[in-house]
Structure formats: C-alpha cells, structure tokens
Short mmCIF file of C-alpha atoms and ligand atoms in Angstrom, two decimals:
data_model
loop_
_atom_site.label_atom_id
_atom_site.label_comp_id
_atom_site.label_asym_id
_atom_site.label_seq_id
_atom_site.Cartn_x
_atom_site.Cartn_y
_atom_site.Cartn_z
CA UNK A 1 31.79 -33.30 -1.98
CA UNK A 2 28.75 -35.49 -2.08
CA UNK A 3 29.44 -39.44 -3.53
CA UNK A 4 28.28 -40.02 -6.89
CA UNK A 5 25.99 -42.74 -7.12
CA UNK A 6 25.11 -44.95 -10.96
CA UNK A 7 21.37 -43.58 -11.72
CA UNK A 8 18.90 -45.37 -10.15
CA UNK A 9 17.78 -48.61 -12.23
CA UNK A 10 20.79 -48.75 -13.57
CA UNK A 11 23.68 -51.64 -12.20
CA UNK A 12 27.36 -52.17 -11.83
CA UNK A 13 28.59 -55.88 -12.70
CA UNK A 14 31.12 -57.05 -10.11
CA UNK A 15 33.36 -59.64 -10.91
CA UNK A 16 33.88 -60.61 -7.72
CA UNK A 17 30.19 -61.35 -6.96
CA UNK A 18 30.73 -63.70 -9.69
CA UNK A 19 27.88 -62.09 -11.72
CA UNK A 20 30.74 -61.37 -14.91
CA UNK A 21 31.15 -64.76 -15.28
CA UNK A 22 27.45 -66.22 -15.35
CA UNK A 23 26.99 -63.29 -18.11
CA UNK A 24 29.27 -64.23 -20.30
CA UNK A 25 28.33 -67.61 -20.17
CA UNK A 26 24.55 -66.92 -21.20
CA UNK A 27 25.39 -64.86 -23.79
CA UNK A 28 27.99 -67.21 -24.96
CA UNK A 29 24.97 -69.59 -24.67
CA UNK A 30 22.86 -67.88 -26.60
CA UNK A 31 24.72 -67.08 -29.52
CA UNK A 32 25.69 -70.75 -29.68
CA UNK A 33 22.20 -71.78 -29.91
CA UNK A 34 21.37 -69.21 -32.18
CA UNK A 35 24.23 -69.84 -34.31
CA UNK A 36 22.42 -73.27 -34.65
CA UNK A 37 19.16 -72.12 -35.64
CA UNK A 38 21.03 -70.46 -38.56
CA UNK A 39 20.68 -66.76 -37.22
CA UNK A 40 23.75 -64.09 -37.01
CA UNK A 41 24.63 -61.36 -34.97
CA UNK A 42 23.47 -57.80 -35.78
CA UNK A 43 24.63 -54.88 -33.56
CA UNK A 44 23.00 -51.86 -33.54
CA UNK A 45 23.36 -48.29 -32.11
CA UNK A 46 22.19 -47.74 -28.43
CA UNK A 47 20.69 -44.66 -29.88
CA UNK A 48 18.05 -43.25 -32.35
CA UNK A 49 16.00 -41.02 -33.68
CA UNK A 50 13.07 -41.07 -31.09
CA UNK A 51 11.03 -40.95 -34.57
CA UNK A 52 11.85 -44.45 -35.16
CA UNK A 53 10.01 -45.98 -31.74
CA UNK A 54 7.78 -43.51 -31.86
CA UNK A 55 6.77 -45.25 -35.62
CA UNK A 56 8.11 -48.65 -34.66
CA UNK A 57 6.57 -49.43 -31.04
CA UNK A 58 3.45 -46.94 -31.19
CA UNK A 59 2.86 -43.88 -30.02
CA UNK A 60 0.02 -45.40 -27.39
CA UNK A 61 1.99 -47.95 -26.06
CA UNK A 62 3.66 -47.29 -22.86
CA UNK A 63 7.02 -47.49 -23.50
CA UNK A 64 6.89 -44.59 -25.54
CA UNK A 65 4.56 -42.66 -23.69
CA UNK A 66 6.43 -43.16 -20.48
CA UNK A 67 8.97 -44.83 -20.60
CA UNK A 68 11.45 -43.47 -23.40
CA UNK A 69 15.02 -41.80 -22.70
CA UNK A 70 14.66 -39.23 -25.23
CA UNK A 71 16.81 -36.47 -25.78
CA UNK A 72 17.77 -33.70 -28.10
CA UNK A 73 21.54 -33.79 -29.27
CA UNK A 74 23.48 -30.65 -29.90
CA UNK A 75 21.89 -30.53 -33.79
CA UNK A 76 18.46 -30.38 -31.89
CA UNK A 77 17.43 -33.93 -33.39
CA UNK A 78 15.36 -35.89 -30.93
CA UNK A 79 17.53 -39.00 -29.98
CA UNK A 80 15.60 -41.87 -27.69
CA UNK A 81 17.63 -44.31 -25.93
CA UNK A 82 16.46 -47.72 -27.49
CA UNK A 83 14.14 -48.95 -25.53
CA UNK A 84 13.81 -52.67 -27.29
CA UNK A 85 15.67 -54.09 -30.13
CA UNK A 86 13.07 -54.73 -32.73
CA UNK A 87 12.20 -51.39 -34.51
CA UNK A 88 16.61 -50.86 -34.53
CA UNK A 89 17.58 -53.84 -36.05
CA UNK A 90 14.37 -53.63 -38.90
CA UNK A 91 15.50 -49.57 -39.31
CA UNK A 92 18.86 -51.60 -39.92
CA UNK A 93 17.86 -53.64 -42.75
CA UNK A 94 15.90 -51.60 -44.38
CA UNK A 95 18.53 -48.83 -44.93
CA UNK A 96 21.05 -51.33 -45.61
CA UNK A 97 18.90 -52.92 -48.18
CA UNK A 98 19.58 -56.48 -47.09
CA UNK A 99 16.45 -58.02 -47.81
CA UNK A 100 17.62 -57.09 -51.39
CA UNK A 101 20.89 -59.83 -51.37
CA UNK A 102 18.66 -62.05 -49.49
CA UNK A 103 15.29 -63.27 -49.67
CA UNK A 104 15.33 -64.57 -45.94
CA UNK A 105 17.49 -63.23 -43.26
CA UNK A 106 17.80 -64.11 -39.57
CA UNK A 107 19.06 -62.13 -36.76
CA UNK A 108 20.18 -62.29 -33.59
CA UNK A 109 21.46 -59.31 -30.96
CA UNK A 110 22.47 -58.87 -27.77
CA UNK A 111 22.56 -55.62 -25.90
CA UNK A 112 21.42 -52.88 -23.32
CA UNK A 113 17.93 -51.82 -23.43
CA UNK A 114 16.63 -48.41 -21.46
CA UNK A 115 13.42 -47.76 -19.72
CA UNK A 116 11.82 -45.28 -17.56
CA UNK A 117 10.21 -47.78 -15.24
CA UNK A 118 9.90 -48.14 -11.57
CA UNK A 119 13.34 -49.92 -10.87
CA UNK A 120 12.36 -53.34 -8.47
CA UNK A 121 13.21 -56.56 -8.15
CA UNK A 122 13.82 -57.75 -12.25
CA UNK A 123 12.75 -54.25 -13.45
CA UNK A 124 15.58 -51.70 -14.08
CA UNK A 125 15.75 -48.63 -16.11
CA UNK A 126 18.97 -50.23 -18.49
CA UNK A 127 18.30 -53.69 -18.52
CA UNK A 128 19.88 -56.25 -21.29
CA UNK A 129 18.23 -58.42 -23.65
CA UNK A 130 18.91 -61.33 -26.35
CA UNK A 131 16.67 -61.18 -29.04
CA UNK A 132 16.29 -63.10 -32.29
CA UNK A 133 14.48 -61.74 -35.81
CA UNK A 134 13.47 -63.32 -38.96
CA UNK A 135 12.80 -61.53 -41.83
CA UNK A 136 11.18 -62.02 -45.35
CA UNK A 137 9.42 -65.82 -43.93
CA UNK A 138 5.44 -65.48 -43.20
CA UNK A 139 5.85 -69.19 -42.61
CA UNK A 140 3.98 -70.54 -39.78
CA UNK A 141 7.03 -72.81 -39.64
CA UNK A 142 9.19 -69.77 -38.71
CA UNK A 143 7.20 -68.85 -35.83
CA UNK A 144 7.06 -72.29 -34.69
CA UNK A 145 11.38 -72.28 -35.10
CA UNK A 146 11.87 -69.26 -33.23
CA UNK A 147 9.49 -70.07 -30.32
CA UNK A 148 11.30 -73.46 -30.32
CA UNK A 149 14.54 -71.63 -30.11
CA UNK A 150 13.83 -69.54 -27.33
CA UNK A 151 12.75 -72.65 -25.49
CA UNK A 152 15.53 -74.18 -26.22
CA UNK A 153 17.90 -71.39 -25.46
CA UNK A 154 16.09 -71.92 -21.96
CA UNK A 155 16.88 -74.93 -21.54
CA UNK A 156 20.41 -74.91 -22.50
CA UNK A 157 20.57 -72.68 -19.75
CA UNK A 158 19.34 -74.29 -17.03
CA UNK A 159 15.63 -72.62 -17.17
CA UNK A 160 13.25 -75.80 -16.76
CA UNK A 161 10.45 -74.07 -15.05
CA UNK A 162 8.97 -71.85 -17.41
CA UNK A 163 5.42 -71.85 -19.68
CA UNK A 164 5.45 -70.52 -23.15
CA UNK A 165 1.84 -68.76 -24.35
CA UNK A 166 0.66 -68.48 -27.56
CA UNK A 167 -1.84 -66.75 -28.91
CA UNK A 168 -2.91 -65.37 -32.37
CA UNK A 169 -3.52 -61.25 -32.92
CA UNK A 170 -4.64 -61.81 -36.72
CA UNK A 171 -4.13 -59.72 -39.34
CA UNK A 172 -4.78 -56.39 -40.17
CA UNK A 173 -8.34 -57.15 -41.18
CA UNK A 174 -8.84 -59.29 -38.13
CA UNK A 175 -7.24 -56.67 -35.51
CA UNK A 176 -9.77 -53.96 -37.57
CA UNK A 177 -12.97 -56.16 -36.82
CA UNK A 178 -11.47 -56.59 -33.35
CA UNK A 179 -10.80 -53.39 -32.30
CA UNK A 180 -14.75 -52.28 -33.35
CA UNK A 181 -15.89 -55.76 -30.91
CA UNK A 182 -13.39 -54.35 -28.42
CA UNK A 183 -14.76 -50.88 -28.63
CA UNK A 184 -18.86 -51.95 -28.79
CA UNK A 185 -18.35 -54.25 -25.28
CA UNK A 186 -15.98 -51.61 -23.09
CA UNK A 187 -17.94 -48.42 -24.08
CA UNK A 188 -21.06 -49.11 -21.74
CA UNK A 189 -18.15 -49.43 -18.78
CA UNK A 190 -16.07 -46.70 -19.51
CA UNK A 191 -16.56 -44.52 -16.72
CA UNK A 192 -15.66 -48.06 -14.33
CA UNK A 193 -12.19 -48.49 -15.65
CA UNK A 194 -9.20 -47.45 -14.84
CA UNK A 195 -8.28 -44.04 -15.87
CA UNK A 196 -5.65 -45.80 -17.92
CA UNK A 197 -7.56 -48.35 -19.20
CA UNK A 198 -10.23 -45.35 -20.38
CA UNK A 199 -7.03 -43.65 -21.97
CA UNK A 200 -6.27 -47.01 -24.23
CA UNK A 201 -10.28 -47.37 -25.04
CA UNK A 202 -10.20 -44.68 -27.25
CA UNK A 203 -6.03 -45.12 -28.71
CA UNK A 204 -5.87 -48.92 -28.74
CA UNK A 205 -8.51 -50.50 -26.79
CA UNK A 206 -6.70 -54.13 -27.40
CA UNK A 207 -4.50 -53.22 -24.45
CA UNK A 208 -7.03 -53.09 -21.90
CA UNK A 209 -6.34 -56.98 -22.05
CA UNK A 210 -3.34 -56.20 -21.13
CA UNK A 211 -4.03 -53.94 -17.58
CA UNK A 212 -3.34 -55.47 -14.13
CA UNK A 213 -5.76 -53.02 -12.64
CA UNK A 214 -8.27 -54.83 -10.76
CA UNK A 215 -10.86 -52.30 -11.74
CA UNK A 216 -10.32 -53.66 -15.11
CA UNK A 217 -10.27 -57.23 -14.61
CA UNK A 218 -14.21 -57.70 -14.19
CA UNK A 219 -14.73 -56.52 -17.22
CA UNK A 220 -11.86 -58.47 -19.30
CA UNK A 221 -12.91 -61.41 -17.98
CA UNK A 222 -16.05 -60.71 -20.84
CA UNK A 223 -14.59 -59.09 -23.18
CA UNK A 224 -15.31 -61.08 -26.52
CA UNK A 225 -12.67 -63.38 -27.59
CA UNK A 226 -10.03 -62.46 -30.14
CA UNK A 227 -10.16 -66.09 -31.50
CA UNK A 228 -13.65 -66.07 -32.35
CA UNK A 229 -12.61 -63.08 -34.79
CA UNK A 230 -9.73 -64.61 -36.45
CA UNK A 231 -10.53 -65.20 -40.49
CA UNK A 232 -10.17 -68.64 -41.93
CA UNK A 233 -6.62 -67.59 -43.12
CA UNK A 234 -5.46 -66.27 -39.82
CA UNK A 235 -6.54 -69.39 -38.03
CA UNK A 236 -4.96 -71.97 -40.09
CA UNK A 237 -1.73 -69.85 -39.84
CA UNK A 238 -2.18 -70.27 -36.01
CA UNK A 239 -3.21 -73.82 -35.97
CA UNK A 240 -0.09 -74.87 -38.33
CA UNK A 241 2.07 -72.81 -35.61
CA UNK A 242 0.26 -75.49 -32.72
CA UNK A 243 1.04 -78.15 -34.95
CA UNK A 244 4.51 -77.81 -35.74
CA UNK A 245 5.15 -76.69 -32.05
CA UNK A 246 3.48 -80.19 -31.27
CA UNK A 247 6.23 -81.51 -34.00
CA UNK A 248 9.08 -80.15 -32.11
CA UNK A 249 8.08 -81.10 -28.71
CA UNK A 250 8.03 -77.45 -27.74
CA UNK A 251 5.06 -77.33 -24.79
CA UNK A 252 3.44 -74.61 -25.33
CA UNK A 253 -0.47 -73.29 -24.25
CA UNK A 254 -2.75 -71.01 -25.78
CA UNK A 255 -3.91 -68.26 -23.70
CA UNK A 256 -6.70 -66.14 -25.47
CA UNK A 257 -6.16 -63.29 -22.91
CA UNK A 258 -2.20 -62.53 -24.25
CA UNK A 259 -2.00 -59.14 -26.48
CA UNK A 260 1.78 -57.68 -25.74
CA UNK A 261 2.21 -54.67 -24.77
CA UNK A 262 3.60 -53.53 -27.93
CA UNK A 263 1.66 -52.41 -31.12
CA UNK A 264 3.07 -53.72 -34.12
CA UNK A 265 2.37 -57.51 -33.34
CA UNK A 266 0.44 -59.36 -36.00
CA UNK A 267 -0.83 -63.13 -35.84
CA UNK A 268 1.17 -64.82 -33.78
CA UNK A 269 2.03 -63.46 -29.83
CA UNK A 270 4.00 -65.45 -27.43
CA UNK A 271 5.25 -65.00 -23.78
CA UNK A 272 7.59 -67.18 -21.60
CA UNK A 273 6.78 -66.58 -18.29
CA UNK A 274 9.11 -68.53 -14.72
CA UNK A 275 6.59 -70.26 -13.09
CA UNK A 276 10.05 -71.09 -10.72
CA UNK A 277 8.14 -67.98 -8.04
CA UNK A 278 11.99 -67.03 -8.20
CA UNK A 279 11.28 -63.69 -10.14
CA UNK A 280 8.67 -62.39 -7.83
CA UNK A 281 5.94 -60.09 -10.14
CA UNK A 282 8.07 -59.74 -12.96
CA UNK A 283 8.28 -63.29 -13.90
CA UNK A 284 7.82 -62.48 -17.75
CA UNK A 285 11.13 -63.74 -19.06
CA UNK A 286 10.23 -62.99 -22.21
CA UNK A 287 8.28 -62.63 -25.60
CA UNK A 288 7.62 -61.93 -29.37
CA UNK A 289 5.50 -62.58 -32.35
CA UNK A 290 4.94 -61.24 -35.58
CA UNK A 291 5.01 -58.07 -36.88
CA UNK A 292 4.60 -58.30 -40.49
CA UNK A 293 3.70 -54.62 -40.94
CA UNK A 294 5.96 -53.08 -39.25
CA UNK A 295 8.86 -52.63 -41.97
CA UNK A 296 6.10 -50.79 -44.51
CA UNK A 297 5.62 -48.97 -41.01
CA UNK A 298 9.39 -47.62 -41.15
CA UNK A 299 9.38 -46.62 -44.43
CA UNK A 300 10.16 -50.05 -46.44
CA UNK A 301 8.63 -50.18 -50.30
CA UNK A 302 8.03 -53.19 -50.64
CA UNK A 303 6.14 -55.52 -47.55
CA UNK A 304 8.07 -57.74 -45.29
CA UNK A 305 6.61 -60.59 -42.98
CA UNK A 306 8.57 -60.66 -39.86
CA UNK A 307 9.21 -62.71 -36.63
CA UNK A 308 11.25 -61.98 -33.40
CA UNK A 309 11.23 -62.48 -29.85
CA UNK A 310 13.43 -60.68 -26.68
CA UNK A 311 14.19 -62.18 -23.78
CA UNK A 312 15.37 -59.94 -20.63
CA UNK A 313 18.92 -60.68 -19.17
CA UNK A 314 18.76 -60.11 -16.01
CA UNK A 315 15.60 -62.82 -15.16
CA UNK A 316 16.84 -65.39 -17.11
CA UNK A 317 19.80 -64.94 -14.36
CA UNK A 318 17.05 -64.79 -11.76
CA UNK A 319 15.73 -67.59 -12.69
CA UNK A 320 19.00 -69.74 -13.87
CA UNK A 321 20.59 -72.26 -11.35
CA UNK A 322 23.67 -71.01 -10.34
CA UNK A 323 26.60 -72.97 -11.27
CA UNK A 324 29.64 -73.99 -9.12
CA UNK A 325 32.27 -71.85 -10.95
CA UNK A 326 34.70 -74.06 -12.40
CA UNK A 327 38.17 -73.66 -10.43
CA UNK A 328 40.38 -72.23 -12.78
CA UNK A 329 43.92 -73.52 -13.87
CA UNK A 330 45.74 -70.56 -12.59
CA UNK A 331 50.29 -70.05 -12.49
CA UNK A 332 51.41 -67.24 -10.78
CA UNK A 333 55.16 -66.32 -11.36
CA UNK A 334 56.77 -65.26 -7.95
CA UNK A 335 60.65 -63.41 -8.24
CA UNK A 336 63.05 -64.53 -5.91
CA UNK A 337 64.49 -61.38 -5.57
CA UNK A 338 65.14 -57.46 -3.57
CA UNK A 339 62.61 -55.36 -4.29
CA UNK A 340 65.02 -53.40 -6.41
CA UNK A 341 66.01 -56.23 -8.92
CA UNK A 342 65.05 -55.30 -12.13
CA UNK A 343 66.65 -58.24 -13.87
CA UNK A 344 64.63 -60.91 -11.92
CA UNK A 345 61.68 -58.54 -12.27
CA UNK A 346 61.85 -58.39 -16.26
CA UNK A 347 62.48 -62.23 -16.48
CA UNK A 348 58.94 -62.89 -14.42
CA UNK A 349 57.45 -60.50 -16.85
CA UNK A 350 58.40 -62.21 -19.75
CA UNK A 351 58.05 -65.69 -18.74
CA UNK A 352 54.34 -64.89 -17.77
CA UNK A 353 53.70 -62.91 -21.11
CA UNK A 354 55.11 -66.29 -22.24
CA UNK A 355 52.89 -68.62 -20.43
CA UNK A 356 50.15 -66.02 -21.19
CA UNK A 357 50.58 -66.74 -25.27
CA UNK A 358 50.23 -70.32 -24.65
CA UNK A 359 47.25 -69.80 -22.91
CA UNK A 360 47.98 -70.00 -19.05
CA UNK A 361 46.25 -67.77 -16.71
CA UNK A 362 49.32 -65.88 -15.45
CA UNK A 363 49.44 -63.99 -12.26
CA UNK A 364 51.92 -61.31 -11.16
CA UNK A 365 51.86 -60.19 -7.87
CA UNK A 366 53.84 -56.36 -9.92
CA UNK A 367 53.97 -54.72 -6.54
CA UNK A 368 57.13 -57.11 -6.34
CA UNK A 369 57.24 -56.44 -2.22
CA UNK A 370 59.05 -59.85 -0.32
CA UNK A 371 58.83 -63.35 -1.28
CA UNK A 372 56.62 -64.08 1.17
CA UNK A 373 54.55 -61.22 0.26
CA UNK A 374 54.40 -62.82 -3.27
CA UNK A 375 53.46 -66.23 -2.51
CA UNK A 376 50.45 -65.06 -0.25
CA UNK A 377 48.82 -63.12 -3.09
CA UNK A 378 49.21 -66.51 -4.97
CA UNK A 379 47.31 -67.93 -2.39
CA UNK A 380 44.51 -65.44 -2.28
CA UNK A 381 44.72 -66.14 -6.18
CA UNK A 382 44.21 -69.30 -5.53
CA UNK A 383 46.98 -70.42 -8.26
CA UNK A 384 47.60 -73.83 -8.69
CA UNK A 385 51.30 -73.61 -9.44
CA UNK A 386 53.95 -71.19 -8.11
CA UNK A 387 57.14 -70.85 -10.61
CA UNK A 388 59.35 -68.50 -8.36
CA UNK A 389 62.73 -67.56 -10.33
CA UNK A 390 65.87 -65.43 -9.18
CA UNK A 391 69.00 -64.54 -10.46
CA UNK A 392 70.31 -68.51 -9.86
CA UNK A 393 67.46 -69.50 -12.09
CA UNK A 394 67.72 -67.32 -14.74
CA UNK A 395 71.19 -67.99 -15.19
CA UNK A 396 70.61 -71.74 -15.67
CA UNK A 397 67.67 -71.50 -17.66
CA UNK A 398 65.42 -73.15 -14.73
CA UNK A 399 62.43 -72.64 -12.53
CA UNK A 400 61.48 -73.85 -9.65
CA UNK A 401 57.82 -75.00 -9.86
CA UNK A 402 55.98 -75.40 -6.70
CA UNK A 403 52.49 -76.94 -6.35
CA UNK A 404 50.20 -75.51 -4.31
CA UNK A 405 47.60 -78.33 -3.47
CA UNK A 406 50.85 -80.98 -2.08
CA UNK A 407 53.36 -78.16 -1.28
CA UNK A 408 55.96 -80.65 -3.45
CA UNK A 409 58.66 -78.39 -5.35
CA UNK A 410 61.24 -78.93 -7.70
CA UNK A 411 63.16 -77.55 -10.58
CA UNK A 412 61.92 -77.45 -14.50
CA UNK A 413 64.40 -76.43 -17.29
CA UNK A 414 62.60 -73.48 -19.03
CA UNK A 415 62.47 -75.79 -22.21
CA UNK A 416 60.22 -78.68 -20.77
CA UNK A 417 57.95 -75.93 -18.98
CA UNK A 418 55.02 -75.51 -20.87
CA UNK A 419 54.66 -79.40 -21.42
CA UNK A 420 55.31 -80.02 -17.42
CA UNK A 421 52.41 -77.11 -16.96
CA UNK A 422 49.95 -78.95 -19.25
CA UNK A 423 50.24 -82.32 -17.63
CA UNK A 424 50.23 -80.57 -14.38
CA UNK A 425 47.21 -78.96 -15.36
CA UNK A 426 45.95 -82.45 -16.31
CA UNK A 427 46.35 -84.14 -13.15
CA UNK A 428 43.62 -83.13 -11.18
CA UNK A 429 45.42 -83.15 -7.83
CA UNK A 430 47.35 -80.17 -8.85
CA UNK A 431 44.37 -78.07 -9.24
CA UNK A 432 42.82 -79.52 -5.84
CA UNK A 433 39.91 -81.01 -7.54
CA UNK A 434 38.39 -84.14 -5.97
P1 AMP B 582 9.36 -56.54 -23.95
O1 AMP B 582 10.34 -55.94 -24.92
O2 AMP B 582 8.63 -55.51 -23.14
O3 AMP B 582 8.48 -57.56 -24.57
O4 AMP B 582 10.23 -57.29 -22.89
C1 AMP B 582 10.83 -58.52 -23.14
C2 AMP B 582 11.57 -58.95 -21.91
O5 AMP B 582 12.59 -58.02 -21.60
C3 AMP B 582 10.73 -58.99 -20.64
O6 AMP B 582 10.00 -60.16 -20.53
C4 AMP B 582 11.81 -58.90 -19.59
O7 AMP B 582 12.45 -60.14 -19.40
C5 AMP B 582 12.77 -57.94 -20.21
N1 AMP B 582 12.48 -56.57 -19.74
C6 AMP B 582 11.63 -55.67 -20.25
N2 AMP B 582 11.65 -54.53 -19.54
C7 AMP B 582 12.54 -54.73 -18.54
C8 AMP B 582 13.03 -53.92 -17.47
N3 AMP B 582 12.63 -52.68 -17.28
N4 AMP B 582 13.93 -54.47 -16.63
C9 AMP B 582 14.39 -55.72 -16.81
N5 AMP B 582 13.97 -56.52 -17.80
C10 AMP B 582 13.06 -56.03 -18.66
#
C-alpha cells in the first residue's frame, strides 16, 4: 500500500525540530501584547458559508476566485475553508450583536488560514495568522494604535528589519472617482496588459496596482495617483494617521502604489514587509486597513467603521532570530528495581505525578527495562536530577537524588524533597548552565 503523504502546502510541526516551541512562544507573544493594547481573543470556526467571503473579501479578488477551499457538506450548503480572518470574526459580531453591549470592541485571533496557492518558500495552502480588529472607532487614532501594535508585536519578537507602508484608499466617494481615473488611463492599453490585469480592468481595475506582471508595470508606473483623488475629509483622516504614527515613534512610509489585494479596504492600507532578504519573494509579513463598509456588506443594520490587520505565522518565524532554547529544569524518577516489581514501579509513578503537581518536569523512562537502561534515557533526556528509589527507599521514606552535571549523590527524606529540588533547581550548576 502506497504511503500517505499531508496534502501538499500543508505542514507537520515537529517538536523535535524545535519548531513547537518557537510557536508557542510567538503566539504567547502576541496575545501578551495584544492583551496590552486592550484587545481580546475571539475564536472562530475554521469553516463557513462560502457566501460569507464571497460577500466579505469580493468576488474579484483572487482569493476567492482561486484560491478558496470550498465545499458542499452533506445538506448541500456551500462551506469555504476560511481563507483570512476578517470577514469570520465581523460575521461573528454581527450575529452575536456585540456592538450592541459595546460601543467599541477590539479583537484579537489566532488561527489556521487555507489557500489554494502555489505552496513555496513562505507560501502554503494552510498557513496561520495573528490578526487584530477594532470595531465601532473611525478614529484616525485607532489606525494609528493598531499599526503601532503590529510594530510592536514585531519587535517584541525579535523582527527589527522590517518597513511598514501606508497608504490611504479613501472612501467610498473617493474609490468611485478613482475607479472612473483608473478606468479612463488603462483603457487605451488594454490589449498590452496582462490577460489578468485586462480581467481586473473591467471587475476592479484598482488591482492592476497590485500585478507583478512586468507587462503591467510600464503602465502603473503612470497610472494617476490615488492621493491626488482623496477629498479634503479623506486626507485629513490620513494625515492625522502620519501624525499620530509620528507621535508614537512608529516609522512608517507612504507608498502611493499600495492597494491590498483584498476589496473591502477603505482609507487607510498598510503592509509590513522583511526587508531582512530572509523570506525570499514572499517577504510580505503582513497587512490591514480599514474596512468601514464591510459589516453593512454582511448584512449589519446599522454602519460600523472598522480596523484590522493579519500577520502570517510562518514568516514572522522566517524572519525571527532563533533563540537558544532555554535548558529546561528536568527530574527523571529511575526504579531501582526487576522488571517485574510492581511496588517500586507504582511508587515512581506516584512520586513523579507528585513532583508533576508541584510543577517539575517529570520523566519516566515506563518501559521500566534495567537500571542502567533507565538512567541512559535520563541522559538522552537530558534531566538534571536522577531520584532512583527501590524497595530500601520506599520503606524508609527516602530517595536517593543524584545530580547529573557533578555525578554527586546522596539520600533526601521524601519530606524535604520538593524544597531540596527547588534549590537544586536554583543553583545553576545543577542544571549545567555556565
Ligand atoms: P493577507 O490576508 O493576504 O493580507 O495576508 C496577510 C499575511 O498572511 C501575509 O502577509 C502573509 O504573511 C500571510 N499569508 C497570506 N497568505 C499566505 C500563504 N499562502 N502562506 C503563508 N502565509 C500567508
């Protein structure tokens, strides 16, 4: 029988590689920092009615054109693997009213994204993303806070090398005007561009400033400029965004030529993009902006401004320094005993269940084969401490506690155990740190 394989794009996570740890300790870093900026977790399915992208993201943009997991369950309802977090978590508060309880609410997520792409190097088909919303603020102040968070998020991370555009979409009226500019400039070229690029020229000719064709780029490089169409209102919104990003010592440029690939941005736009070369192409770590129609888009009665950003996962782990895992503080509990000796066996089970309450990393080596056997494993483990106990020990209510790092052993009545541990565990020397 043939191997099964994961699908293609899509990874395993092996703890041994390490990667488990790093994970955890980004996403641990990312709620913290959230956390700070005042947002809370939201979790939403991994699945929906394609309807709600299809709505949400637009039905010209790529992702749902191309890129979408979609599906029909056994009810015949057309499900879509999320592709992005946005349209999920605003389907979430409209249905659950919360806008209603609270004027202003800010969320944050973390979770597994799916996409039809090419896999390559920072490109899968389920990828992961942290991603932070605010809801009910049209603020320029908000977009200036959540840009600042990302950046900081970054940073707290590691991520130094990294550029943060801005630019500003306008509003409705503004995109309107635009489009019609847009539409009067490419039309003379239209039979030079890209096949794709002719596609978008007559759905949403805004993302022809988004193609990498290089038949395309000639003629972007004129296109007219979406600043120059911005109304008075839409530019002071953008220029309070430069200034409070000024405030907050968030660097920042403003790059006329970014439009997101996505159609329900309004106003503001931003990308981060590694300018470490360590992501290759895909150096995009992330982006956002506004989107302040999208929740009258889904179905919401009353009009809600809105701000949110994603960043992907995997390249912020591209791009992160790796960190020298710190050694842990490890005790593995080693029975003195024949393989048969259920006794012994049951006392090294319980004493590392009770280590394991008081928050030592135990280790068990169950197979329970010959001393020896044991105390190797705790070497591979690389515990610190060996507490070996037979029959002898149990009886007198001892262990014998060996350290790994000196070799020195010696006997500890069960009672002053968990306080010999913790200064062990204090002095470096026992763990073999410098
Ligand atoms: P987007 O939702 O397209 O704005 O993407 C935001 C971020 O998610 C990107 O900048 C990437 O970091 C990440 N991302 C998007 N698509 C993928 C993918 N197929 N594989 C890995 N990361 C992705």
């Amino acid at each position: 029988m043939a191997t099964l394989q994961a699908v293609s794009g899509m990874n395993d996570l092996l703890p041994a590689d390490g990667q488990g740890a790093r994970w955890h300790r980004l996403e641990t870093a990312f709620r913290d920092t959230s956390v700070r900026y005042g947002f809370q977790e939201v979790r939403t399915p991994l699945c929906e009615y394609a309807e709600l992208f299809q709505r949400g993201v637009g039905e010209a943009t790529d992702i749902v054109e191309k890129e979408m997991y979609t599906f029909d369950d056994r009810g015949q309802r057309r499900l879509a693997l999320r592709p992005e977090g946005t349209a999920s978590a605003v389907r979430a508060a409209i249905e659950h009213s919360v806008l209603a309880r609270d004027p202003v609410v800010r969320w944050s997520y973390v979770g597994a994204m799916f996409r039809a792409e090419r896999p390559a190097k920072g490109r899968y088909r389920q990828f992961h993303q942290v991603g932070a919303e605010v809801y009910g603020d049209d603020s320029p102040a908000v977009d200036a806070e959540v840009i600042d968070l990302a950046s900081s998020f970054l940073q707290s991370i590691g991520i130094t090398k990294f550029i943060v555009r801005v630019n500003s979409l306008g509003g409705a009226e503004t995109r309107a005007r635009y489009r019609e500019a847009l539409l009067a400039y490419f039309a003379p070229h239209r039979e030079a561009l890209s096949p794709e690029s002719q596609l978008r020229l007559e759905r949403n000719p805004l993302r022809i400033l988004d193609s990498k064709d290089p038949r395309d780029q000639a003629f972007k490089a004129g296109a007219p400029s979406l600043v120059d169409a911005l109304t008075p209102e839409d530019r002071a919104h953008f220029d309070r965004v430069q200034g409070f990003l000024t405030a907050l010592g968030t660097p920042f440029v403003v790059d006329a030529s970014l439009v997101r690939g996505l159609d329900y941005y309004s106003r503001t736009v931003f990308e981060i993009v590694d300018t470490s070369g360590s992501l290759g192409a895909q150096d995009a770590l992330g982006g956002g902006g506004r989107y302040d129609q999208l929740f009258t888009e889904l179905g919401s009665a009353k009009p809600v401004p809105a701000f949110g950003f994603a960043l992907g996962i995997e390249r912020l782990l591209l791009a992160a320094p790796v960190e020298e895992e710190k050694k842990p503080f490890r005790v593995a509990v080693v029975a003195v005993a024949k393989p048969d000796e259920n006794t012994t066996h049951a006392g090294v089970l319980a004493l590392a269940r009770e280590l394991r309450m008081h928050g030592f990393e135990t280790v068990v080596d169950t197979r329970f084969g010959s001393m020896k056997s044991q105390m190797r494993r705790a070497n591979d483990l690389a515990a610190a401490v060996v507490l070996l106990i037979g029959s002898n020990e149990l009886a007198a209510e001892q262990v014998s506690m060996k350290l790994m790092a000196t070799g020195e052993q010696r006997s500890v009545p069960r009672a002053a155990l968990l306080d010999e541990l913790t200064q062990t565990q204090r002095a470096p020397a026992a763990t073999g740190a410098p």
